[in-house]
mmCIF file of C-alpha atoms in Angstrom:
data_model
loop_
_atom_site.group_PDB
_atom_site.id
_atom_site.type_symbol
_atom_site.label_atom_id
_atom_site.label_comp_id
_atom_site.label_asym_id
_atom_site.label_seq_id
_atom_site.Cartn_x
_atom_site.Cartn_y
_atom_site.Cartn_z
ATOM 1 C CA UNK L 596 121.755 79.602 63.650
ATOM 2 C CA UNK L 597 123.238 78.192 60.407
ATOM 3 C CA UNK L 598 122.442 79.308 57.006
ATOM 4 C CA UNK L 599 120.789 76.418 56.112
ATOM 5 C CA UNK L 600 118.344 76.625 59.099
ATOM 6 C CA UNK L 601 116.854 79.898 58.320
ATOM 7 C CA UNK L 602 115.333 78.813 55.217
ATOM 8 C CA UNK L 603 114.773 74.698 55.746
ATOM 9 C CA UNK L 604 110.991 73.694 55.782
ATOM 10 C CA UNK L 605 110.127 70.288 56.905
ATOM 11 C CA UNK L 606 107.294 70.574 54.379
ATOM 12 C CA UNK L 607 107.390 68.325 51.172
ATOM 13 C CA UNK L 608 106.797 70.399 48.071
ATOM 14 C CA UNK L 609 104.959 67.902 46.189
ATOM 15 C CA UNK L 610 102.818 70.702 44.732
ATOM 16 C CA UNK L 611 105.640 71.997 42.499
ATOM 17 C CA UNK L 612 107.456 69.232 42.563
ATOM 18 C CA UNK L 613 109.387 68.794 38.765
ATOM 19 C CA UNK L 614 111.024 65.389 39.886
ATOM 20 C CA UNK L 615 109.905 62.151 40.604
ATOM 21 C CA UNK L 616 112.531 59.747 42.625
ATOM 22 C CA UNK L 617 112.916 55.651 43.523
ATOM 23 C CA UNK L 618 115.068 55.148 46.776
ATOM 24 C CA UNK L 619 116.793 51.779 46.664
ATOM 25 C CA UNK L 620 118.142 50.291 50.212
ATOM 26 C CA UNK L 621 115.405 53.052 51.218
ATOM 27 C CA UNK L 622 116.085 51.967 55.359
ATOM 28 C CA UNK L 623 113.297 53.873 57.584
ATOM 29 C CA UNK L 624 113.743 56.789 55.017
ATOM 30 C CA UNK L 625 116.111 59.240 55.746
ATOM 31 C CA UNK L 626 117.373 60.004 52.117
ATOM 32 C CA UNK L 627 113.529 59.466 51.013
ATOM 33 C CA UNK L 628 112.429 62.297 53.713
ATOM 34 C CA UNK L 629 115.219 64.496 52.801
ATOM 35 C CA UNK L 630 114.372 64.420 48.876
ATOM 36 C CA UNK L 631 110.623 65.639 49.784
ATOM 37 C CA UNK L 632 111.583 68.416 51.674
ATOM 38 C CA UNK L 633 113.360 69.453 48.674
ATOM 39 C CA UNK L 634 110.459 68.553 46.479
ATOM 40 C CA UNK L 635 111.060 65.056 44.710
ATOM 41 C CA UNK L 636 107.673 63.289 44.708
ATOM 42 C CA UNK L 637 109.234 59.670 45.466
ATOM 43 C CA UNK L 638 107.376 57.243 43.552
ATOM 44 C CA UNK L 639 108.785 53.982 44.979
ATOM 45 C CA UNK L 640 111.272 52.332 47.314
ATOM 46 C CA UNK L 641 113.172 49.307 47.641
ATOM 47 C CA UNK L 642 113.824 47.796 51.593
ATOM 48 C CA UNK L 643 114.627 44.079 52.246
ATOM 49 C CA UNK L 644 114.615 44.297 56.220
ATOM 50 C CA UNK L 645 110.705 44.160 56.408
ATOM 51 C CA UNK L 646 110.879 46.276 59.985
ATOM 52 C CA UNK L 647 112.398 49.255 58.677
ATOM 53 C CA UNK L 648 110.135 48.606 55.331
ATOM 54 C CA UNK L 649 106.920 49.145 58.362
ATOM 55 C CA UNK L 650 108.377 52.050 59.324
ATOM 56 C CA UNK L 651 108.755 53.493 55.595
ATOM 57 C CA UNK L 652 105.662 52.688 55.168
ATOM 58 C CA UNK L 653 103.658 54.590 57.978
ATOM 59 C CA UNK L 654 105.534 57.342 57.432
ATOM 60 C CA UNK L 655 105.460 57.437 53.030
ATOM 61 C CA UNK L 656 101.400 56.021 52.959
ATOM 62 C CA UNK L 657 101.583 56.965 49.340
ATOM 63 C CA UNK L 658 104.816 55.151 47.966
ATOM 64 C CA UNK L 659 104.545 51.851 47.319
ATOM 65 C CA UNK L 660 107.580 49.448 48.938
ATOM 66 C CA UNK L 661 109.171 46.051 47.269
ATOM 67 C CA UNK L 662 110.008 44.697 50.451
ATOM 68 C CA UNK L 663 112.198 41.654 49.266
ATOM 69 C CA UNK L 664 116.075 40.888 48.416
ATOM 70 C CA UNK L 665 116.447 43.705 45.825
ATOM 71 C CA UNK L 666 118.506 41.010 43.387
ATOM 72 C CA UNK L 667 114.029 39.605 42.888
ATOM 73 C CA UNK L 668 113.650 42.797 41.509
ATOM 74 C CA UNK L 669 113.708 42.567 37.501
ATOM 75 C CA UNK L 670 111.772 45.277 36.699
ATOM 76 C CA UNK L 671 110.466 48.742 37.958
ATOM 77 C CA UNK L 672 106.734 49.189 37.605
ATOM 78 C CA UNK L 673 105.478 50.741 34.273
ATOM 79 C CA UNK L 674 104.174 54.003 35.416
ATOM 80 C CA UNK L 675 107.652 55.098 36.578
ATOM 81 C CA UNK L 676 108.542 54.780 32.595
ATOM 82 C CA UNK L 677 105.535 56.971 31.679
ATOM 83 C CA UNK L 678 106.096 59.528 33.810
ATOM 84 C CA UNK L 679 107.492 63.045 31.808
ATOM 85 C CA UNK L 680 109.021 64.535 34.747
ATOM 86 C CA UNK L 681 112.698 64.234 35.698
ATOM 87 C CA UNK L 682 113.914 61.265 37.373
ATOM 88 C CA UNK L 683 116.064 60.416 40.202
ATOM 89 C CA UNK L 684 117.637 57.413 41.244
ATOM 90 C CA UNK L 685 118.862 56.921 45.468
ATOM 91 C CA UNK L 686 120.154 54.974 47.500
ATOM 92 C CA UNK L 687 122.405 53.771 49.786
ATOM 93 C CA UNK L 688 123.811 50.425 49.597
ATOM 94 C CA UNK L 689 124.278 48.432 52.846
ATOM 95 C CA UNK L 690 127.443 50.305 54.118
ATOM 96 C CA UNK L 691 128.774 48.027 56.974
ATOM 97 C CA UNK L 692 131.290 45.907 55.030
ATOM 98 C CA UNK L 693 132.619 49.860 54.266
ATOM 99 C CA UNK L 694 132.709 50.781 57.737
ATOM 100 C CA UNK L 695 136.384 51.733 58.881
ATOM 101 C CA UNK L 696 136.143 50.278 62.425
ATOM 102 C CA UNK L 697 134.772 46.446 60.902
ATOM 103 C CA UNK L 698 137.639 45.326 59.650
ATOM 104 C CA UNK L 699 136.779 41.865 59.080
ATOM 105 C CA UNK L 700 134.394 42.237 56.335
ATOM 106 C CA UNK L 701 136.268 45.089 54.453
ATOM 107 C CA UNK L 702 136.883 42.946 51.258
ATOM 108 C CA UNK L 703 135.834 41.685 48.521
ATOM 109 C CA UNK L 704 134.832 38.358 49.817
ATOM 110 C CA UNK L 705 131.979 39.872 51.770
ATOM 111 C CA UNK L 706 128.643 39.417 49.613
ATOM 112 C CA UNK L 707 127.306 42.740 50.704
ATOM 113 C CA UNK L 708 129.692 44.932 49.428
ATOM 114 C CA UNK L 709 128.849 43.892 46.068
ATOM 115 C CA UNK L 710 125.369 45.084 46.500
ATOM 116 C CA UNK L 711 126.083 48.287 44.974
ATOM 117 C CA UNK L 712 126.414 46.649 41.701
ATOM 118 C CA UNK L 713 122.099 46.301 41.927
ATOM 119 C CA UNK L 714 121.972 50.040 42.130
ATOM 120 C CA UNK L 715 123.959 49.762 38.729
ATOM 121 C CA UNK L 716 121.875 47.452 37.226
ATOM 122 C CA UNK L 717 118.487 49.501 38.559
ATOM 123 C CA UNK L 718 120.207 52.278 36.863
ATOM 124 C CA UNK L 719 120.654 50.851 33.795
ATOM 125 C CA UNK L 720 116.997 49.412 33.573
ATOM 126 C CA UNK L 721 115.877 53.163 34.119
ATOM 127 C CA UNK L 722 118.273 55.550 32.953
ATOM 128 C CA UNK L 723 117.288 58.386 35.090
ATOM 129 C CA UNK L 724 118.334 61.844 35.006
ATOM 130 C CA UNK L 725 120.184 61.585 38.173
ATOM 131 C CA UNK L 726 121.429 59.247 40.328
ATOM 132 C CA UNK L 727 122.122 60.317 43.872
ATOM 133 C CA UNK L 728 124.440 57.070 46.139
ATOM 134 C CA UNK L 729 125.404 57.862 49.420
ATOM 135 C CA UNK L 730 128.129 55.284 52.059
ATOM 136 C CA UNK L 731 129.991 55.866 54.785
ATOM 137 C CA UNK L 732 133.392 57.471 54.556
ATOM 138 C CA UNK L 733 135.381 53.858 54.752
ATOM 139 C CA UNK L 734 133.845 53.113 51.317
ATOM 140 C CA UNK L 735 136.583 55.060 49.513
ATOM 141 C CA UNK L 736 139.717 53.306 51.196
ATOM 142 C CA UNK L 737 138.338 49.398 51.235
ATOM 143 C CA UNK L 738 140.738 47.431 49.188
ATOM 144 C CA UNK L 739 142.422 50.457 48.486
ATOM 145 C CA UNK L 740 139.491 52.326 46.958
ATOM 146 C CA UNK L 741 138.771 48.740 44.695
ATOM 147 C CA UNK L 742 135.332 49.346 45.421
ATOM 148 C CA UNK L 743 134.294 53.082 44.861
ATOM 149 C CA UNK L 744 136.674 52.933 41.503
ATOM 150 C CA UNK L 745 134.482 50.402 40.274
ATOM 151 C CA UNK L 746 131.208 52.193 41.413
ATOM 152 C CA UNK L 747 132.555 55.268 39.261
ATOM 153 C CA UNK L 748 134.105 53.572 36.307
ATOM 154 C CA UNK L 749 130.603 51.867 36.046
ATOM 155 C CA UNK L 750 128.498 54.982 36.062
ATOM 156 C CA UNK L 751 130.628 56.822 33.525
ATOM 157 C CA UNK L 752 130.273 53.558 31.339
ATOM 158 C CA UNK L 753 126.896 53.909 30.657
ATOM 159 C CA UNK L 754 126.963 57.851 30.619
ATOM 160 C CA UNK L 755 126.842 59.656 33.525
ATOM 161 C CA UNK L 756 129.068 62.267 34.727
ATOM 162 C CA UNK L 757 130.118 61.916 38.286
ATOM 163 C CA UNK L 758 130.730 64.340 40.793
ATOM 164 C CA UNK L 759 131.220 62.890 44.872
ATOM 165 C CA UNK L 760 132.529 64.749 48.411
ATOM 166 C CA UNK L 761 132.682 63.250 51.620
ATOM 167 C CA UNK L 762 130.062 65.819 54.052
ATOM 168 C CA UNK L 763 130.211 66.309 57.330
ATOM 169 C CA UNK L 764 126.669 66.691 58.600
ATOM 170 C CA UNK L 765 127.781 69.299 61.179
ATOM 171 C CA UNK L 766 128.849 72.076 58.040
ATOM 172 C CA UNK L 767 125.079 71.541 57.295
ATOM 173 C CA UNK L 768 123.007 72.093 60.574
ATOM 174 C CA UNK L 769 123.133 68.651 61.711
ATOM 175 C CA UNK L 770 124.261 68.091 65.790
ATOM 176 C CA UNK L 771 126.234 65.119 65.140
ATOM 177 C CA UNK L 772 129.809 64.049 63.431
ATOM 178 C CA UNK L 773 128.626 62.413 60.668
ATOM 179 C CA UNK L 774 130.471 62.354 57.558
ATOM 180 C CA UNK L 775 129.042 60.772 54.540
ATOM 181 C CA UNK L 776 129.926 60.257 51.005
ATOM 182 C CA UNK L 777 127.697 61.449 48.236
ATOM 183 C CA UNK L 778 128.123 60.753 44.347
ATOM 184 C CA UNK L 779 125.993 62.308 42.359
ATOM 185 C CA UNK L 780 125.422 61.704 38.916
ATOM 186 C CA UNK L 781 124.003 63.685 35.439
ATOM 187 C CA UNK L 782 122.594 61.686 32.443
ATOM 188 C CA UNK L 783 123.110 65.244 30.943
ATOM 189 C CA UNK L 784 126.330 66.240 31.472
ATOM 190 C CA UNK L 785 125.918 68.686 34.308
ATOM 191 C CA UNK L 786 128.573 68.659 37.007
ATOM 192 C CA UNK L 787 126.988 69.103 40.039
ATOM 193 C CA UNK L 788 128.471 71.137 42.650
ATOM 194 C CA UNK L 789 128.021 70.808 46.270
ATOM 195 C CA UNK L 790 126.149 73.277 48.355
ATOM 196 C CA UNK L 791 129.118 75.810 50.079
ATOM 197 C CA UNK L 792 129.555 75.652 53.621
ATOM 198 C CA UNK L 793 128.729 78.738 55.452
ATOM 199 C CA UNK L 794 131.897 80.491 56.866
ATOM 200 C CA UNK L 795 131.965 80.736 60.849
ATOM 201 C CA UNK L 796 128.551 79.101 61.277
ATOM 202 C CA UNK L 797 127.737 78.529 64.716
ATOM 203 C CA UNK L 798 127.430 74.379 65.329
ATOM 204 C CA UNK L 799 123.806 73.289 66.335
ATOM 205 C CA UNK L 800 124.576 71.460 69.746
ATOM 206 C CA UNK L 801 122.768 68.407 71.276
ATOM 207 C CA UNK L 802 121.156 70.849 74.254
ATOM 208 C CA UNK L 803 119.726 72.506 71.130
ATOM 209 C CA UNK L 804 117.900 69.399 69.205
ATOM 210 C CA UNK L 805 116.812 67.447 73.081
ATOM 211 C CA UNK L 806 116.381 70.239 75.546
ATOM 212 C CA UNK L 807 112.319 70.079 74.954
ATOM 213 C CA UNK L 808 112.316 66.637 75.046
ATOM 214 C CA UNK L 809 110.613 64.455 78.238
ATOM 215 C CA UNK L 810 113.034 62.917 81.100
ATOM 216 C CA UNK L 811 113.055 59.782 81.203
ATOM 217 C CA UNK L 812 113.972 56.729 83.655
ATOM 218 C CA UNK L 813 116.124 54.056 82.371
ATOM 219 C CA UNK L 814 114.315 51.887 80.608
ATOM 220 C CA UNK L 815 111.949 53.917 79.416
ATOM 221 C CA UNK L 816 108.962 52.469 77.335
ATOM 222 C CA UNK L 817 106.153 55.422 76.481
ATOM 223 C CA UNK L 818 104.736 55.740 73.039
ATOM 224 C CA UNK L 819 103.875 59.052 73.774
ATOM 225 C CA UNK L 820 104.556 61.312 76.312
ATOM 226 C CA UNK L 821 103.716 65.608 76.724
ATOM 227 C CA UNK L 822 106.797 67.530 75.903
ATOM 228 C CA UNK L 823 109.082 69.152 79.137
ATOM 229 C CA UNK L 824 109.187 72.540 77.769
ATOM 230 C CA UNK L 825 109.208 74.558 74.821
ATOM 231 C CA UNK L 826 111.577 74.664 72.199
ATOM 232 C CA UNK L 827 114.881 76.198 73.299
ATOM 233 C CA UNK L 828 116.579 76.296 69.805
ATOM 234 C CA UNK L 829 115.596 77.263 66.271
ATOM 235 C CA UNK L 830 116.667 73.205 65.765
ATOM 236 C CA UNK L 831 113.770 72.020 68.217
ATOM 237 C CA UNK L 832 111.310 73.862 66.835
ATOM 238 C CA UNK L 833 111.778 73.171 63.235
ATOM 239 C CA UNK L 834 111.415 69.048 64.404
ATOM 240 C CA UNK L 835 109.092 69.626 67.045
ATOM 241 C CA UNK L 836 106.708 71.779 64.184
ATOM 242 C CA UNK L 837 102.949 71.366 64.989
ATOM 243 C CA UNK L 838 103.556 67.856 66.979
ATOM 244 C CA UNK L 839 101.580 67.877 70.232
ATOM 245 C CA UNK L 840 103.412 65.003 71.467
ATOM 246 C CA UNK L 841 107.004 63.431 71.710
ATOM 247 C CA UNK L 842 106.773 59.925 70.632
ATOM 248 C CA UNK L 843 109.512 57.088 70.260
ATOM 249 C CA UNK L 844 110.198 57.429 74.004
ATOM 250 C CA UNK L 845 111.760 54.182 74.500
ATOM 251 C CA UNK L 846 115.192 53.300 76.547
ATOM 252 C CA UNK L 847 116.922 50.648 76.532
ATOM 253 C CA UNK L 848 117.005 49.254 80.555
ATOM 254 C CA UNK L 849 120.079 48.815 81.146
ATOM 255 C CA UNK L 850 121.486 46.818 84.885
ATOM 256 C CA UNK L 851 122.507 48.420 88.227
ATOM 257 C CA UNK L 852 125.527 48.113 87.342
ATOM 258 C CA UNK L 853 125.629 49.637 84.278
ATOM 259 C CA UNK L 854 123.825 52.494 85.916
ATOM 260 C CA UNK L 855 126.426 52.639 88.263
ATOM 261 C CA UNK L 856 128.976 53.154 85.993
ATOM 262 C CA UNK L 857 127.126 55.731 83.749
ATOM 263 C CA UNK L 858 127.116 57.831 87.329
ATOM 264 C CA UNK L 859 130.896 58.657 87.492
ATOM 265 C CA UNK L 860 130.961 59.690 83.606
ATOM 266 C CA UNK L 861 130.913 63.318 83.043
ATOM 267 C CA UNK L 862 129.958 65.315 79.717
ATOM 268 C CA UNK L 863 132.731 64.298 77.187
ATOM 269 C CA UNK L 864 133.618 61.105 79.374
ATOM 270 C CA UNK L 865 133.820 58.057 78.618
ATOM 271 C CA UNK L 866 134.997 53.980 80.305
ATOM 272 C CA UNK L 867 138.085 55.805 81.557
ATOM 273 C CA UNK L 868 136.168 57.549 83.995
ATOM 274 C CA UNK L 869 134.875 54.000 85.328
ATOM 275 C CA UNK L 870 136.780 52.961 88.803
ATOM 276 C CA UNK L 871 138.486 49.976 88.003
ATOM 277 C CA UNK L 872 136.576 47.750 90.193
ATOM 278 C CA UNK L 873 133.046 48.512 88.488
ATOM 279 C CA UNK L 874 135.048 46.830 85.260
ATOM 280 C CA UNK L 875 135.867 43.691 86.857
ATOM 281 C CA UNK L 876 134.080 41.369 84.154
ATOM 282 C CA UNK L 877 135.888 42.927 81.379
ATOM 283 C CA UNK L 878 139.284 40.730 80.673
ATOM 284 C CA UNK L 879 141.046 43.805 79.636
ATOM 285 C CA UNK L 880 139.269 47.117 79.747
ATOM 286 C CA UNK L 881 142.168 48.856 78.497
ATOM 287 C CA UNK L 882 141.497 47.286 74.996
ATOM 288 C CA UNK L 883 137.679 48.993 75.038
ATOM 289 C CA UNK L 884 137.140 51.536 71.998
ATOM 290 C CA UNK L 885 137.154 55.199 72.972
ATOM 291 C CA UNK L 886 133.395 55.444 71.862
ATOM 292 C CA UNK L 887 132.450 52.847 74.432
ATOM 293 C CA UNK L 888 130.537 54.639 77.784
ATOM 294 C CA UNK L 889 130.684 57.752 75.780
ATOM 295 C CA UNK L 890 128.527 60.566 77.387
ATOM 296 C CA UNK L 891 127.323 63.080 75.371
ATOM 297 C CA UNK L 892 128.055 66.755 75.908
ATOM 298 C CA UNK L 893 125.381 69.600 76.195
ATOM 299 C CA UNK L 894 127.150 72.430 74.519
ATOM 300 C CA UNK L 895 128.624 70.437 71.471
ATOM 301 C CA UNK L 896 127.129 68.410 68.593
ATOM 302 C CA UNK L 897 126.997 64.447 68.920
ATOM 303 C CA UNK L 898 129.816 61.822 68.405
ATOM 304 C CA UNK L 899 127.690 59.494 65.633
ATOM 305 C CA UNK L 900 124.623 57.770 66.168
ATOM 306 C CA UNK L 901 125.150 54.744 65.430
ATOM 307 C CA UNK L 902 125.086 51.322 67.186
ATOM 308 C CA UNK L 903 124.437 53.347 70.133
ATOM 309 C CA UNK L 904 122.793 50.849 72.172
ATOM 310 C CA UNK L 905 125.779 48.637 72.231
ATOM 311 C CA UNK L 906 128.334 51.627 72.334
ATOM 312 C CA UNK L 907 126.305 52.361 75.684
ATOM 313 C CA UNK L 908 126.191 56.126 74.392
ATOM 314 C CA UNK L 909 124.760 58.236 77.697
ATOM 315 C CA UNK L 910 122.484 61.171 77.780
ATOM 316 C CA UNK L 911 124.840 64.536 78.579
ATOM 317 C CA UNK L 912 122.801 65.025 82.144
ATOM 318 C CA UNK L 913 120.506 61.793 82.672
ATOM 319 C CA UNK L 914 121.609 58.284 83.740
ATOM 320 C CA UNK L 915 120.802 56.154 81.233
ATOM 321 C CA UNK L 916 120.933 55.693 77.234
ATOM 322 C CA UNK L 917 119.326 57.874 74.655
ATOM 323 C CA UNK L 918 115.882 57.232 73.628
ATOM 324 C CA UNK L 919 114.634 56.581 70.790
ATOM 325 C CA UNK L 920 113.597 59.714 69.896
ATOM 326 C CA UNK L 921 116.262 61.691 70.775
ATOM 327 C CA UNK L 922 118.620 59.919 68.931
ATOM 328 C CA UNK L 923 116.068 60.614 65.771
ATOM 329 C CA UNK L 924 116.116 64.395 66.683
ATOM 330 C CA UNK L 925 119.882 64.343 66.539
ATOM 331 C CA UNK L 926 119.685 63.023 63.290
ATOM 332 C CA UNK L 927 117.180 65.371 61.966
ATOM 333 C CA UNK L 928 114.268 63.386 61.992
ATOM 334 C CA UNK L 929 111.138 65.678 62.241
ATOM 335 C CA UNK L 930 108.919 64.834 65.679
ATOM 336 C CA UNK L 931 106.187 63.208 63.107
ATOM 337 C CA UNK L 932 108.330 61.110 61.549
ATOM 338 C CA UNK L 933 107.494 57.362 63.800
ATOM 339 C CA UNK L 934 109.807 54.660 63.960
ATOM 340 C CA UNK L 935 108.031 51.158 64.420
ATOM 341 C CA UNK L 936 109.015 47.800 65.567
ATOM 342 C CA UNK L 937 111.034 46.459 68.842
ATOM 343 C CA UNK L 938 112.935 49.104 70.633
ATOM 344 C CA UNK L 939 116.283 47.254 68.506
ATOM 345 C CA UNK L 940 114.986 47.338 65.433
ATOM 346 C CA UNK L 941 113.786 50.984 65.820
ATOM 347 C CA UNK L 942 117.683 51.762 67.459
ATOM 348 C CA UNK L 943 119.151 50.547 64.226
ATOM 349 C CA UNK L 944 116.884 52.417 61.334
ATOM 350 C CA UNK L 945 117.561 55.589 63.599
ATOM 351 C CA UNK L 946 121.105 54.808 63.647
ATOM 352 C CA UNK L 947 121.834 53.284 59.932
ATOM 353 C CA UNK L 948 119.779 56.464 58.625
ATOM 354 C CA UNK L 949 120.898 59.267 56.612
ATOM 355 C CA UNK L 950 120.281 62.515 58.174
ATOM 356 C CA UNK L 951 117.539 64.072 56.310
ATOM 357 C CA UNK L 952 118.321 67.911 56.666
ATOM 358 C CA UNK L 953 121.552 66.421 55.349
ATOM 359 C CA UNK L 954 119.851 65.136 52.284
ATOM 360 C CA UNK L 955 117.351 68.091 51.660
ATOM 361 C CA UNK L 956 120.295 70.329 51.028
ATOM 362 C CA UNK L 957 122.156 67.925 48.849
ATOM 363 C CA UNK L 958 118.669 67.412 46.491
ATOM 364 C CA UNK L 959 117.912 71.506 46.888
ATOM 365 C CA UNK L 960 120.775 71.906 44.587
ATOM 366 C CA UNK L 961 120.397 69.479 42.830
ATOM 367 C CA UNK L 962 116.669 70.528 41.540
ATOM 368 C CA UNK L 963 118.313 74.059 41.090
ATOM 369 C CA UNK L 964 119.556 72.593 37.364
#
């Protein structure tokens, strides 16, 4: 058990909450989740894809969501100006022009990448105390850093002071290799200081977040099923908390012959350990990422979850792709927290998501100022 698991609730501590928060490219609400277990009472969000915007929605009743092209957006409403408390600003700008493995788009001719510059302007019509941006890692070597040295230079324009780290989700109590960078930023002059990483921490594995969860046939489609067993890990339970039921049970159904091949993959394994002949429509297999076929192992936190429907990520002892669900336990989504729309659509807010354990720690110390 990790340091940061023995004293994480999943509980959001509105009632002494001293911070309200706006999440920008909110997503499903990863970042948004993570801030309320810390204790920011989020007051609005901003979320053009209107399918992750539904499932923000069922899961933040409360917060009201501008669910349009966030360049519409000249204004935020009034009462976020008349609130005393201290503000946050969060977000994460649409990261896959950053990513290091799409190299096509990693320049400045691709329209998204500029996006970040509406979390700038946001910024500047609010001025809050903080300002919390998260990306993926690639973001800091794009046009030889072009991008992020902009993002910085225009922060500390208008009067913040920056302070950013690339984490790695698995220092943090997370089951998966995720690394993320964070750049946080004081109106005030504070230099924030990311949480420490606990010395010789024992890695929560991906036995430990899915062992509880229901097996499942390929293909899989069951809102809701009874849980296999209890909770094997510390992890489990935290996610599982009072839920009575495992939802998001949905798997993508993938062919016979895609079954086939998931059959002679072992734990660690990955389209290397497909005979030859079962890659026949392939014009050169040898050309396939390492990542493709990939099957999970029991005893050792996740590769990312990402596009892992296309990436054909397999379960470490089942036959078939992850479900829903247990891709959203490996990213520390809590068992209450429901994804909505087509089985895609709810495969890419799990996958695009920030970690919310992740987040909780990186807001806990940042409402210890």
């Amino acid at each position: 058990m990790t340091l940061y698991m023995k004293f994480v609730s999943l509980r959001p501590k509105f009632i002494i909450s001293f911070m309200i928060g706006v999440d920008l490219f909110s997503g499903a609400g990863g970042l948004s989740l993570g801030a309320e277990m810390a204790g920011v009472n989020i007051k609005y969000a901003v979320e053009y894809d209107k399918y992750a915007a539904e499932t923000y929605a069922h899961n933040h009743k409360n917060i009201p969501i501008f669910v349009e092209d966030i360049r519409l957006l000249s204004e935020l409403p009034s009462h976020l100006y008349n609130n005393h408390k201290a503000k946050v600003l969060m977000g994460g700008p649409p990261c896959q022009g950053f990513s290091l493995s799409n190299l096509k788009t990693r320049n400045k001719e691709n329209e998204n990448n500029w996006l970040f510059k509406e979390f700038i302007r946001i910024t500047k019509l609010w001025m809050p105390d903080w300002i919390v941006l998260e990306n993926v890692s690639g973001i800091l070597k794009t046009e030889e850093g072009f991008f992020w040295e902009q993002i910085i230079n225009e922060f500390e324009k208008i009067g913040y002071t920056i302070s950013f780290k690339l984490l790695y989700a698995t220092d943090y109590g997370v089951p998966q290799k995720r690394h993320r960078v964070f750049l946080i930023g004081s109106l005030h002059g504070i230099q924030y200081e990311f949480p420490p990483i606990e010395q010789n921490q024992i890695a929560v594995t991906v036995a430990d977040a899915i062992s509880d969860l229901p097996s499942l046939p390929n293909g899989a489609n069951f809102e809701k099923l009874e849980y296999k067993n209890n909770p094997t890990s510390s992890y489990a339970r935290l996610l599982r908390g009072a839920s009575k039921f495992s939802t998001n049970n949905f798997v993508t159904k993938n062919s016979e012959l895609t079954i086939k091949r998931y059959s002679f993959i072992p734990q660690g394994g990955n389209w290397e350990n497909i005979p030859k002949e079962l890659m026949a429509n392939y014009k050169d297999c040898s050309r396939c990422h390492t990542g493709i076929y990939h099957r999970l192992e029991a005893n050792k936190p996740s590769t990312v979850i990402g596009n892992y429907r296309k990436n054909m990520l397999i379960h470490p002892w089942e036959d078939r792709g992850l479900s829903v669900r247990e891709a959203a336990r490996i990213q520390s989504f809590p068992d209450s927290f429901e994804f909505k729309g087509s089985i895609g659509f709810q495969q890419q807010q799990v996958g695009n998501a920030v970690p919310p354990l992740l987040a909780k720690i990186v807001f806990d110390k940042l409402l210890s100022y």
